[in-house]
Coordinates of N, CA and C in Angstrom, one line a residue:
Chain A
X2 N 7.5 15.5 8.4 CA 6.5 14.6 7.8 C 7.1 14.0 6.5
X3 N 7.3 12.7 6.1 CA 7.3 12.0 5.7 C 6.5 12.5 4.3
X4 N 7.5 12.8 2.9 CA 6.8 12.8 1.8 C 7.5 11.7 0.9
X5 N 6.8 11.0 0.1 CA 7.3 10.2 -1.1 C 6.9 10.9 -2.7
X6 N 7.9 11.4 -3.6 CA 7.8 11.8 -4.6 C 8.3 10.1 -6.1
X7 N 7.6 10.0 -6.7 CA 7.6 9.3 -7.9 C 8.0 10.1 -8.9
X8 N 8.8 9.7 -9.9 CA 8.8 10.4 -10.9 C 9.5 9.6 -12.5
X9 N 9.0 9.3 -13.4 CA 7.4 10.0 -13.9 C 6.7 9.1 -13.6
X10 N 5.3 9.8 -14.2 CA 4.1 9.7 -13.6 C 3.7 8.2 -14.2
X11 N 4.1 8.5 -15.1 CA 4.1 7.3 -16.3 C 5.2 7.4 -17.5
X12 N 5.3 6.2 -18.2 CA 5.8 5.8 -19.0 C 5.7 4.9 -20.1
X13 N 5.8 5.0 -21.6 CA 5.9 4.0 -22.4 C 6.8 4.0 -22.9
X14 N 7.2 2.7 -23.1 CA 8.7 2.4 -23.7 C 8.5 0.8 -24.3
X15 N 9.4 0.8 -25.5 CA 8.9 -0.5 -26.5 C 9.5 -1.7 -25.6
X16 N 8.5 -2.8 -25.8 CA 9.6 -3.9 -25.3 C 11.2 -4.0 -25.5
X17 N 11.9 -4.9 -24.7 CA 12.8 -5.2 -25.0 C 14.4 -4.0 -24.6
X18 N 13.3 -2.9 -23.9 CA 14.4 -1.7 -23.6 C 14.5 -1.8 -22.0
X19 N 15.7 -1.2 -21.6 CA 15.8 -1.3 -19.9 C 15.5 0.5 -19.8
X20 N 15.1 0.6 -18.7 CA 14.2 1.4 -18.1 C 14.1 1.4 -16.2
X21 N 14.1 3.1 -15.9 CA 14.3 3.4 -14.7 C 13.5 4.0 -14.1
X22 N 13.1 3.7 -12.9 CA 12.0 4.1 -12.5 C 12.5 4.8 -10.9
X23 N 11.9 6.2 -10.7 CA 12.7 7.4 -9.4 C 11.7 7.2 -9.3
X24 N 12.7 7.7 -7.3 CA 11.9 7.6 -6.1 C 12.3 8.3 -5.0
X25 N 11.8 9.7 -4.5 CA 12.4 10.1 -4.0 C 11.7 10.5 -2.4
X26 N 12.2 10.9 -1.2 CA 12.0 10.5 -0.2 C 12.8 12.1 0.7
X27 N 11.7 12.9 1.7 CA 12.2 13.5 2.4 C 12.7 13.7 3.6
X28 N 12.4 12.7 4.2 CA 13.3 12.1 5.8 C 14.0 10.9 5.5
X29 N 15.4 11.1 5.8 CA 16.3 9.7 5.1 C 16.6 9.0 6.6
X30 N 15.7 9.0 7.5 CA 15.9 8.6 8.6 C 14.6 7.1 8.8
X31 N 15.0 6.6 7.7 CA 14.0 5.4 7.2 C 14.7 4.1 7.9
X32 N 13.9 3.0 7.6 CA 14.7 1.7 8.1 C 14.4 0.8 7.2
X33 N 13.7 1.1 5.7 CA 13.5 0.5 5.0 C 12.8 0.9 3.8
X34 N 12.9 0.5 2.5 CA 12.2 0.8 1.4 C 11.6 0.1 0.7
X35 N 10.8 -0.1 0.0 CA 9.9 -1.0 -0.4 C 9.2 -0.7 -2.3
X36 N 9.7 -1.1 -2.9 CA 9.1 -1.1 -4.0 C 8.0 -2.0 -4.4
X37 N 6.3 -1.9 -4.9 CA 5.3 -2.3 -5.1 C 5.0 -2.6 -6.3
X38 N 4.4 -3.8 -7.1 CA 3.6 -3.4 -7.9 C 2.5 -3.6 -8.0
X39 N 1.0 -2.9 -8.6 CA 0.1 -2.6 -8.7 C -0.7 -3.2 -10.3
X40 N -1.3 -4.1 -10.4 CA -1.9 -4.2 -11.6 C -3.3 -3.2 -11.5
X41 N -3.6 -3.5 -12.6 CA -5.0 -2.6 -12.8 C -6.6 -3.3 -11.7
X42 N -6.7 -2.3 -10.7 CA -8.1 -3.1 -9.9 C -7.4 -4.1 -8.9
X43 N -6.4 -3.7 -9.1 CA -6.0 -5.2 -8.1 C -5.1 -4.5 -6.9
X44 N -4.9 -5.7 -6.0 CA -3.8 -5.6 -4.8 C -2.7 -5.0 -5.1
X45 N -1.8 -4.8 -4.0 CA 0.0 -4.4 -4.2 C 0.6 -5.7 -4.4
X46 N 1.6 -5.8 -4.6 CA 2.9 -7.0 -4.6 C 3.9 -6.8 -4.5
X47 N 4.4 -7.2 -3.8 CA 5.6 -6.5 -2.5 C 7.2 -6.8 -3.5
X48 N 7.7 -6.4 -4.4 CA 8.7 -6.7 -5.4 C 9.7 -6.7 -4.7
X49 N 10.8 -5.6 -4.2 CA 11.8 -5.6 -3.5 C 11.6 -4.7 -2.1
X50 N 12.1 -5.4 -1.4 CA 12.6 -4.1 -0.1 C 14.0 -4.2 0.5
X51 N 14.4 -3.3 0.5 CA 15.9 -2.5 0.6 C 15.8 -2.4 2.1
X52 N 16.8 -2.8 2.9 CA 16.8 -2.6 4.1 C 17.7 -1.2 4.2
X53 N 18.1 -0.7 4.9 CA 18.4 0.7 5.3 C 20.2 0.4 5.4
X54 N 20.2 -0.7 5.9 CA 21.9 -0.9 5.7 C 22.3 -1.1 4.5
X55 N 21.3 -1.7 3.5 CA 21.3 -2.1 2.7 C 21.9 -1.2 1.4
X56 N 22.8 -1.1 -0.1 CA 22.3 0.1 -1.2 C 21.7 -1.1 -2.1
X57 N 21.2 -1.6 -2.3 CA 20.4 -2.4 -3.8 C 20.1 -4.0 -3.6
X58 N 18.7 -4.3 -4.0 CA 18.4 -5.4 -4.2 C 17.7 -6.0 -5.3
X59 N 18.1 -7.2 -5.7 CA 18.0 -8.0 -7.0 C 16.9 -8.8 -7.1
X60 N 16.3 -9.0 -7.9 CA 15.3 -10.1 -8.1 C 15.3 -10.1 -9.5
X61 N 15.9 -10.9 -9.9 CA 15.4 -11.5 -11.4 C 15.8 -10.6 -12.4
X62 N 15.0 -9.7 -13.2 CA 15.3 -8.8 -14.0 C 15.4 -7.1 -12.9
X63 N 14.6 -7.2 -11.9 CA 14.5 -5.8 -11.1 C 15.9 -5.6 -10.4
X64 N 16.4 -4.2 -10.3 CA 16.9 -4.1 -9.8 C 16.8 -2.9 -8.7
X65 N 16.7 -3.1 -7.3 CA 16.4 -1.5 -6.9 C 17.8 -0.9 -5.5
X66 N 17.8 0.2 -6.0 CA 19.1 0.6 -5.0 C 18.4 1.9 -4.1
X67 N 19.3 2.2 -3.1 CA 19.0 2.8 -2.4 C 20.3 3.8 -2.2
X68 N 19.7 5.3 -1.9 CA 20.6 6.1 -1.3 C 19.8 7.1 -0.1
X69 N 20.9 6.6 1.1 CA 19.6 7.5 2.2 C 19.9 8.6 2.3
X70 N 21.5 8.7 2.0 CA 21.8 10.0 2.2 C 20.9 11.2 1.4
X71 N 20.9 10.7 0.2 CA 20.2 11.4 -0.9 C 18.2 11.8 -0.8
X72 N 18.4 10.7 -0.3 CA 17.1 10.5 0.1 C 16.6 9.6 -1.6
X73 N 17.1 9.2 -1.9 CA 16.5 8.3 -3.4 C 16.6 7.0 -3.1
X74 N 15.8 6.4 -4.4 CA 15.7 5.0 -4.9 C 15.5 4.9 -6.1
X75 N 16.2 4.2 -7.1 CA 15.8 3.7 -7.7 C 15.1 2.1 -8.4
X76 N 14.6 2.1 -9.3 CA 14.0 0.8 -9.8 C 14.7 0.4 -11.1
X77 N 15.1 -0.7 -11.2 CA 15.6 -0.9 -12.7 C 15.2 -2.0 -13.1
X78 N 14.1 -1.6 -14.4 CA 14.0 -3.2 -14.7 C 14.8 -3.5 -16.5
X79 N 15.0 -4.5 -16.3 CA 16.1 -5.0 -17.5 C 15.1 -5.4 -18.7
X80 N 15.5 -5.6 -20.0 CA 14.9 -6.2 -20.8 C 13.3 -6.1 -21.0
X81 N 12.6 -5.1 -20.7 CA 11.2 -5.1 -20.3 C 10.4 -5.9 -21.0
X82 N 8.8 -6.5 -20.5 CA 8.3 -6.9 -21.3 C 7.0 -6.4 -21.0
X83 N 6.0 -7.2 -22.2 CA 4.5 -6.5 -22.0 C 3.7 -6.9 -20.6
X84 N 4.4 -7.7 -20.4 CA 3.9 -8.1 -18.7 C 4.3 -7.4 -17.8
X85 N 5.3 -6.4 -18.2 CA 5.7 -5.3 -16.8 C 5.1 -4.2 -16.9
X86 N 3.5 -4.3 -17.6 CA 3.1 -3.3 -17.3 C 2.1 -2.8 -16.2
X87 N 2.2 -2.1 -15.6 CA 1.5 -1.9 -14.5 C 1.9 -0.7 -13.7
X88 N 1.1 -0.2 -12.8 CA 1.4 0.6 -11.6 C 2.5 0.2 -10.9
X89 N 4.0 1.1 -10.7 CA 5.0 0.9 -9.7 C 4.9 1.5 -8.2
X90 N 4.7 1.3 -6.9 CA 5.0 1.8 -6.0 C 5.8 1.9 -4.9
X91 N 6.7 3.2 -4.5 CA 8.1 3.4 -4.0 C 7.3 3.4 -2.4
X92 N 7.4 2.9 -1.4 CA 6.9 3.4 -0.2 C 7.7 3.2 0.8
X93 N 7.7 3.8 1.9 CA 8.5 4.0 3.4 C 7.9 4.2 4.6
X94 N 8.8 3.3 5.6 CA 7.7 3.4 7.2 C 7.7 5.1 7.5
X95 N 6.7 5.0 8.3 CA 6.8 6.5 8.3 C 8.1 6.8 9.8
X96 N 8.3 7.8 9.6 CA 10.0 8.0 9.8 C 9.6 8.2 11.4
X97 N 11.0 7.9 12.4 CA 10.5 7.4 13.7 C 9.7 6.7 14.9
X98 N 9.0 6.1 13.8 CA 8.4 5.4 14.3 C 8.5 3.8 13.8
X99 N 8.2 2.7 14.4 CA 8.6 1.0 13.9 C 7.1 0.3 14.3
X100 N 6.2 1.3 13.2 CA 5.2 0.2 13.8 C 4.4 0.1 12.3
X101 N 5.7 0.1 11.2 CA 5.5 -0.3 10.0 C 4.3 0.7 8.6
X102 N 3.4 1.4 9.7 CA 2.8 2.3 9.1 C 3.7 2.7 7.6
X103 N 3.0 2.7 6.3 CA 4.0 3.0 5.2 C 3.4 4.4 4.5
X104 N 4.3 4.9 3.6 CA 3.9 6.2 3.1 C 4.4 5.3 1.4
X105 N 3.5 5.8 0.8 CA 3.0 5.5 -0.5 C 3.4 6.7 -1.6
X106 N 4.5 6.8 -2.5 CA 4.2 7.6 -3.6 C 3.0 7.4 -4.1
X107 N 2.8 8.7 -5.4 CA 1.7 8.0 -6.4 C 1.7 7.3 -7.6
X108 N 3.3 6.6 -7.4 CA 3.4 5.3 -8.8 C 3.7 5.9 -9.5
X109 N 4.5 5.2 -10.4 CA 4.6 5.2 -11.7 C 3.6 4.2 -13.2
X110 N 2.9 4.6 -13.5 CA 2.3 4.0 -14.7 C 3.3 3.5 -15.8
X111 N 3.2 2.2 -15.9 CA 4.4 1.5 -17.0 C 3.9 0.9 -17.8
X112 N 3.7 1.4 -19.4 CA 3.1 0.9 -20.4 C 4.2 0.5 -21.3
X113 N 4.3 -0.8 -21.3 CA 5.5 -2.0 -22.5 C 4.9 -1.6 -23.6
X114 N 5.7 -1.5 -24.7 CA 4.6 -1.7 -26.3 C 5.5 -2.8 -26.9
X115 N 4.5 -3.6 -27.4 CA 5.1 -5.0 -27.5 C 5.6 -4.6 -29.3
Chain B
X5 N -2.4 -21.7 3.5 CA -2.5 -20.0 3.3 C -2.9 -19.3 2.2
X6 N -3.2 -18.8 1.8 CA -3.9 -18.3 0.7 C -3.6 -16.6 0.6
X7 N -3.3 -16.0 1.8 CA -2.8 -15.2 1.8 C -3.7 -14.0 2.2
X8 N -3.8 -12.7 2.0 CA -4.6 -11.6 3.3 C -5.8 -11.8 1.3
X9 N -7.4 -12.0 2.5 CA -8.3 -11.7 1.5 C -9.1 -11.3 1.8
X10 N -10.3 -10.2 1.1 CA -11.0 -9.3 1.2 C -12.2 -9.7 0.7
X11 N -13.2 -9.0 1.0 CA -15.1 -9.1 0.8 C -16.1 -8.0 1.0
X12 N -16.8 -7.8 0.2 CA -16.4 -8.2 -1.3 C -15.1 -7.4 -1.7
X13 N -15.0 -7.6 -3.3 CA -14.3 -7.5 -3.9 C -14.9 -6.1 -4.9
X14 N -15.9 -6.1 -5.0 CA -17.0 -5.0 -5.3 C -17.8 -4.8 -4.6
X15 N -18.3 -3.0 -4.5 CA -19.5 -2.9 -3.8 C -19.7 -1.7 -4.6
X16 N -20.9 -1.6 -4.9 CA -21.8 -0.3 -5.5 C -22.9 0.4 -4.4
X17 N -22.9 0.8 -4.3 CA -23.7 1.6 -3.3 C -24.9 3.0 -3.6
X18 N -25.5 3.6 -3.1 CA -26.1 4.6 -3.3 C -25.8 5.6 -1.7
X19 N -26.0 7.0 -2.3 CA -25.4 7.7 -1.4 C -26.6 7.8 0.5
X20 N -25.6 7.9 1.4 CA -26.8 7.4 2.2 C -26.6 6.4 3.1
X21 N -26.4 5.1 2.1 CA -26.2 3.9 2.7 C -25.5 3.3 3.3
X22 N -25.4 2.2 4.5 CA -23.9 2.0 5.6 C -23.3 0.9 4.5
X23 N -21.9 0.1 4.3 CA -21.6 -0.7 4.3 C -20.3 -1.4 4.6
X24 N -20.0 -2.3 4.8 CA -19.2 -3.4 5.8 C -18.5 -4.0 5.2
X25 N -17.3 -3.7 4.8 CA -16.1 -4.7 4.3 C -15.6 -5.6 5.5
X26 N -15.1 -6.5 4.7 CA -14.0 -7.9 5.9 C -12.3 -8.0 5.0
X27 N -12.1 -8.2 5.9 CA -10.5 -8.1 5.6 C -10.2 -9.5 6.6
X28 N -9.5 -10.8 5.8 CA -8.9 -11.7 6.4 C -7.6 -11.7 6.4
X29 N -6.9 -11.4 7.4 CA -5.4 -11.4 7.2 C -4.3 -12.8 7.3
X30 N -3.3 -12.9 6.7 CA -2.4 -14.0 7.0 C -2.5 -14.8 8.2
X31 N -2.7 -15.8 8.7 CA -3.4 -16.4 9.7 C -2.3 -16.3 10.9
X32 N -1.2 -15.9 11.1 CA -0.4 -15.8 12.1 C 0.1 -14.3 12.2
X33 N -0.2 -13.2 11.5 CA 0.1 -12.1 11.4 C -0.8 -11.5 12.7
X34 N 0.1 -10.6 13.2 CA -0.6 -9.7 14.8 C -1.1 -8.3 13.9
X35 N -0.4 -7.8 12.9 CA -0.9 -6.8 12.6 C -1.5 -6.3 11.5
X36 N -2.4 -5.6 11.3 CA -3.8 -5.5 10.4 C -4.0 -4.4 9.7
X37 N -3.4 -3.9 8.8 CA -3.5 -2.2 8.4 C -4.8 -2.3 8.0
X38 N -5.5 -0.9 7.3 CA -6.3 -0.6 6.8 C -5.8 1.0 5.9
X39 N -5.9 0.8 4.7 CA -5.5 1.6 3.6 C -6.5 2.2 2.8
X40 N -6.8 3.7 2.2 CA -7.2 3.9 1.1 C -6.9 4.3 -0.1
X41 N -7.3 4.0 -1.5 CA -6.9 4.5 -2.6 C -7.4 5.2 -3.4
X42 N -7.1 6.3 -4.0 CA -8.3 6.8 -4.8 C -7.8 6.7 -6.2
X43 N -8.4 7.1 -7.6 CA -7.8 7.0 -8.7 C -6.5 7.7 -8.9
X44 N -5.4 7.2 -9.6 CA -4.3 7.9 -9.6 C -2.9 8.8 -8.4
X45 N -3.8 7.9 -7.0 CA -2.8 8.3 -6.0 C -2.5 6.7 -5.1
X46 N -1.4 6.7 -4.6 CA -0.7 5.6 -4.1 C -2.0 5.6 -2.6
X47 N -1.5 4.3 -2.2 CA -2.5 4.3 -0.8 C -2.2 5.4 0.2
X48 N -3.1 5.4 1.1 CA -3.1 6.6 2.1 C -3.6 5.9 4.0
X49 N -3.0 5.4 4.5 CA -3.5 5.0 5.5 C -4.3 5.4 6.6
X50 N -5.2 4.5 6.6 CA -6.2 4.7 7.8 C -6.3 4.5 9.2
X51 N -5.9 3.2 9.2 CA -5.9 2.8 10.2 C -5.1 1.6 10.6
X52 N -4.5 1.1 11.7 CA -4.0 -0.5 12.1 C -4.4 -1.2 13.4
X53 N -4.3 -2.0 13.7 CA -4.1 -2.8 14.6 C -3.1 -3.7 15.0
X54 N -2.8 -3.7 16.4 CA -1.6 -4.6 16.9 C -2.7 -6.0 17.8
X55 N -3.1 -7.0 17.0 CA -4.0 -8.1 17.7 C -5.4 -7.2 17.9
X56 N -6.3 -7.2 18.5 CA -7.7 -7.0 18.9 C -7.1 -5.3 19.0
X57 N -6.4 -4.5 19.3 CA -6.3 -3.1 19.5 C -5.9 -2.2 18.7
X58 N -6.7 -1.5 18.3 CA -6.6 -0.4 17.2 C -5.6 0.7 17.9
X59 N -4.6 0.9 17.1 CA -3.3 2.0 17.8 C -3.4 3.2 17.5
X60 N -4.1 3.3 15.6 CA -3.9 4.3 15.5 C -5.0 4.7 14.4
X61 N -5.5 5.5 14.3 CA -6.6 6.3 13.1 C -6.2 7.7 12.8
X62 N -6.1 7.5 11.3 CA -6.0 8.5 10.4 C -6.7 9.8 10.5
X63 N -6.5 11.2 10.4 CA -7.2 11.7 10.2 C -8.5 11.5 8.9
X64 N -7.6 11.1 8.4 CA -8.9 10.4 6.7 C -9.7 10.1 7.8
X65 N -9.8 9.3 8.5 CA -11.2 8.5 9.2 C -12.1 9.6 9.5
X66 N -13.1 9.7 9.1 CA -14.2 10.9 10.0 C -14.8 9.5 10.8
X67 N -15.6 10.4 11.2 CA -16.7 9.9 12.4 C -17.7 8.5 11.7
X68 N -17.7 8.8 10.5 CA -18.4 7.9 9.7 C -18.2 6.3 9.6
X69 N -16.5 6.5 9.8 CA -15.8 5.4 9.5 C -15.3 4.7 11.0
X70 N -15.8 3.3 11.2 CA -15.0 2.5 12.5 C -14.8 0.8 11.9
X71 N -13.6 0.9 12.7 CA -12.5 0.0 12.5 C -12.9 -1.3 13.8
X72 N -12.7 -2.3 13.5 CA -12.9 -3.8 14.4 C -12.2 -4.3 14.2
X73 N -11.8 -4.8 15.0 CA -11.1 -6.2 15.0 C -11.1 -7.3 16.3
X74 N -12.1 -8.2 16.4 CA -12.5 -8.0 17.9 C -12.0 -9.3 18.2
X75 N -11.8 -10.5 17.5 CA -10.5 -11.3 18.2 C -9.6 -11.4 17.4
X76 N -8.7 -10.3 17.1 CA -7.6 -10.5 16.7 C -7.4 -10.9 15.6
X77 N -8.5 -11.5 14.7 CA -8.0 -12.0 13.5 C -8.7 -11.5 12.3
X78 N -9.7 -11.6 11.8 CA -10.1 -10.8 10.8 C -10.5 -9.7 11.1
X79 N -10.9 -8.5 10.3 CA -11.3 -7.0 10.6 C -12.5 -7.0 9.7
X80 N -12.8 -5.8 10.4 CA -14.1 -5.2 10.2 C -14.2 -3.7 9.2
X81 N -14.2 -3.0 8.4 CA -14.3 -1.3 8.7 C -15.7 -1.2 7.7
X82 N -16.3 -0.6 8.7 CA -17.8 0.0 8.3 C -17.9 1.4 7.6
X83 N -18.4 2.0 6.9 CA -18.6 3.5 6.4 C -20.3 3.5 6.4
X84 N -20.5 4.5 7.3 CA -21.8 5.0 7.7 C -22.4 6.2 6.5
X85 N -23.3 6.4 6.9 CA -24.2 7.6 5.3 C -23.1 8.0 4.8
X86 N -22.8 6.9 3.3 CA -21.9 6.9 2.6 C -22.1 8.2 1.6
X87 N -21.0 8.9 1.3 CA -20.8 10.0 0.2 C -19.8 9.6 -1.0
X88 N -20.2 10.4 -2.0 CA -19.2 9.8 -3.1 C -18.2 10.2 -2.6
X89 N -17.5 11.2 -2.4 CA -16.0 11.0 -2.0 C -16.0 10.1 -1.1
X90 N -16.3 8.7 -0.8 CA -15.7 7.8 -0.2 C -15.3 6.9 -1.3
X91 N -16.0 6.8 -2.6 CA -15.6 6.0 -3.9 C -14.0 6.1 -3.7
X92 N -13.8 4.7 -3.9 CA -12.3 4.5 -3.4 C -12.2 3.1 -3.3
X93 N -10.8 2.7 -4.0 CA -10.4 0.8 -3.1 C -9.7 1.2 -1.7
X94 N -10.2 0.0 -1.0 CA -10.2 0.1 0.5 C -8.9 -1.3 0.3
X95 N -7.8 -1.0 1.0 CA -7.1 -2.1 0.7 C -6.4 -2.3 2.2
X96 N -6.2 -3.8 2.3 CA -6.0 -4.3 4.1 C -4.7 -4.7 3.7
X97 N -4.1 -5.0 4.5 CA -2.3 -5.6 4.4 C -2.4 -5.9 6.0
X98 N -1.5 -6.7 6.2 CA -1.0 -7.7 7.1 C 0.1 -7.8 7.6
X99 N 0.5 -7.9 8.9 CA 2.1 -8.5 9.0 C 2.7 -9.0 10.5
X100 N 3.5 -9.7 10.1 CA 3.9 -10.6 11.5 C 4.1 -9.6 13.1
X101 N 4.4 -8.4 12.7 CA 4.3 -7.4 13.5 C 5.6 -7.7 15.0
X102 N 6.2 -8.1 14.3 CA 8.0 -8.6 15.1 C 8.4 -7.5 14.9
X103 N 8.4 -7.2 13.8 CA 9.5 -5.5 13.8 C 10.6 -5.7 12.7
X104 N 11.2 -4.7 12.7 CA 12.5 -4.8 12.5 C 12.6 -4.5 10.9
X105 N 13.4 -3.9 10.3 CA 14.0 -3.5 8.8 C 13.5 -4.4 7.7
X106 N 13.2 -6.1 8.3 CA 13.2 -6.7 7.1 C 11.4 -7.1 6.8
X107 N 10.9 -6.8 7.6 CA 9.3 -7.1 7.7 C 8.6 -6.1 7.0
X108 N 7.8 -6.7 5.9 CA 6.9 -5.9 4.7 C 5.2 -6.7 5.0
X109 N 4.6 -5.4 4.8 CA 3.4 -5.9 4.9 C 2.6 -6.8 3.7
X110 N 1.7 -7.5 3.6 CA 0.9 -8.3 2.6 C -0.5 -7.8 2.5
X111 N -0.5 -7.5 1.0 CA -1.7 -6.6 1.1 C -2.6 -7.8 0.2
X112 N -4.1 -7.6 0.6 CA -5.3 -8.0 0.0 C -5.4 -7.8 -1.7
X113 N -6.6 -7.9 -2.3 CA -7.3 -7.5 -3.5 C -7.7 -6.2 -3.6
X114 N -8.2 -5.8 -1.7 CA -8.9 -4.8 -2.3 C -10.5 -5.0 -2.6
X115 N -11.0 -3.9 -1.6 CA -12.5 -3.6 -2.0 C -12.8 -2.4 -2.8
X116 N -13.3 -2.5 -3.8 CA -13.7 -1.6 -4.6 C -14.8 -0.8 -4.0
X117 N -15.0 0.3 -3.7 CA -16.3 0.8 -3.4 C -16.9 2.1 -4.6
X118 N -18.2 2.3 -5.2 CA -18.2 3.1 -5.7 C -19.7 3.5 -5.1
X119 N -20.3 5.1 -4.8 CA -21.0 5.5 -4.0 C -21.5 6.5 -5.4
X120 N -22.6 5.8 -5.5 CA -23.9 6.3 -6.7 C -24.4 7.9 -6.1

C-alpha cells in the first residue's frame, strides 16, 4: 500500500529566503509525481509533475526533483514570497495500477513573513 | 472552458439531513474523481469514474454515500442522514483519461460541507 509522508508539517520562513519542501514515498514503483498547491478553502493547483523517467522539473521559481530509487521528492522554491503561502501537496498514482487514482500526503503548511 | 466546477461551494447542514453536491468536469475529460478532505490531512479518495461507469469506491464510502454520473458528463454524490464526521471539503478533479505518465488530474473549488 501506497503511503505518502510530507515533512514538515509546516513552515515559516522570512521572505526573500529559498526553502525546501520533503516528500517521501513507499512504493517507488510509481509512473509519476505530482506536486500541489492548496490555498486556504480552496481547490488544488497542479504546480509540477515529474514523470518517472524523469529526476526534476522547473517552473519559474519551483523546482521539484525526483528520486525513485529513494523513494523521495523534493520541492524547491527560490526567493520566496508572501504569495507562496499556502498548503503544499506531494501526491502519487496509486502504485500498479494506471487508472490515475492519487495518494495525497498531508502537505506542508508554508507561511512567508514578509 | 472555465475549467472542473463545483455546487455549491458551501453547504451547512443539520445532522439527519440528505444533501447533493454537482461536480462539472472539463468538457472533454472521460474521467471524474471524487475526493475527500478533512482539516489538516491531504485528500483521500472516494470514488471515480471512466464516462457514465463508476470503477471504483472507497472504503470511505458507507452505504450513505452514492456516486452518479449518468451521461457521462457532470456528477452527482449524494450523502444520506448526514453525521458530523462527514464535515469535510468534497473535492472533484477530472481528466482526459488517455493514460500515461504525463496526465494530471484538474481539480474543482471544492464543496465545503459542515454537519450541525
Amino acid at each position: 500500500k501506497q503511503e505518502v509522508t510530507q515533512i514538515p508539517a509546516a513552515l515559516s520562513v522570512p521572505e526573500g529566503e529559498n526553502l525546501v519542501l520533503n516528500c517521501s514515498f513507499t512504493d517507488s514503483a510509481i509512473y509519476n509525481l505530482q506536486w500541489f498547491r492548496q490555498d486556504p478553502g480552496k481547490g488544488l493547483t497542479s504546480l509540477l509533475l515529474i514523470q518517472s523517467s524523469q529526476r526534476e522539473q522547473t517552473s519559474g521559481r519551483l523546482n521539484a526533483s525526483l528520486d525513485k530509487s529513494s523513494g523521495r521528492s523534493t520541492l524547491y522554491i527560490a526567493a520566496s514570497q508572501p504569495g507562496d503561502s499556502a498548503t503544499y501537496l506531494c501526491a502519487v498514482p496509486r502504485n500498479r495500477h494506471r487508472d490515475d487514482k492519487i495518494i495525497f500526503g498531508k502537505g506542508t503548511r508554508l507561511h512567508i513573513l514578509p | 472552458d472555465t475549467g472542473v466546477s463545483q455546487d455549491p461551494r458551501h453547504k451547512i447542514t443539520k445532522r439527519g439531513q440528505n444533501v447533493t453536491f454537482r461536480c462539472d468536469p472539463i468538457s472533454e475529460h472521460n474521467r471524474l474523481y471524487w475526493y475527500r478532505q478533512t482539516l489538516g490531512q491531504g485528500p483521500e479518495f472516494l470514488t471515480y469514474f471512466q464516462n457514465e461507469a463508476q470503477l471504483e469506491k472507497s472504503r470511505l464510502l458507507s452505504d450513505r454515500f452514492s456516486a452518479e454520473r449518468p451521461k457521462g458528463s457532470f456528477s452527482t454524490l449524494e450523502i444520506q442522514r448526514t453525521e458530523q464526521g462527514d464535515s469535510a471539503m468534497y473535492l472533484c478533479a477530472s481528466s482526459l483519461g488517455a493514460g500515461g505518465p504525463q496526465e494530471t488530474q484538474y481539480f474543482g473549488p471544492g464543496t465545503r460541507l459542515l454537519v450541525l
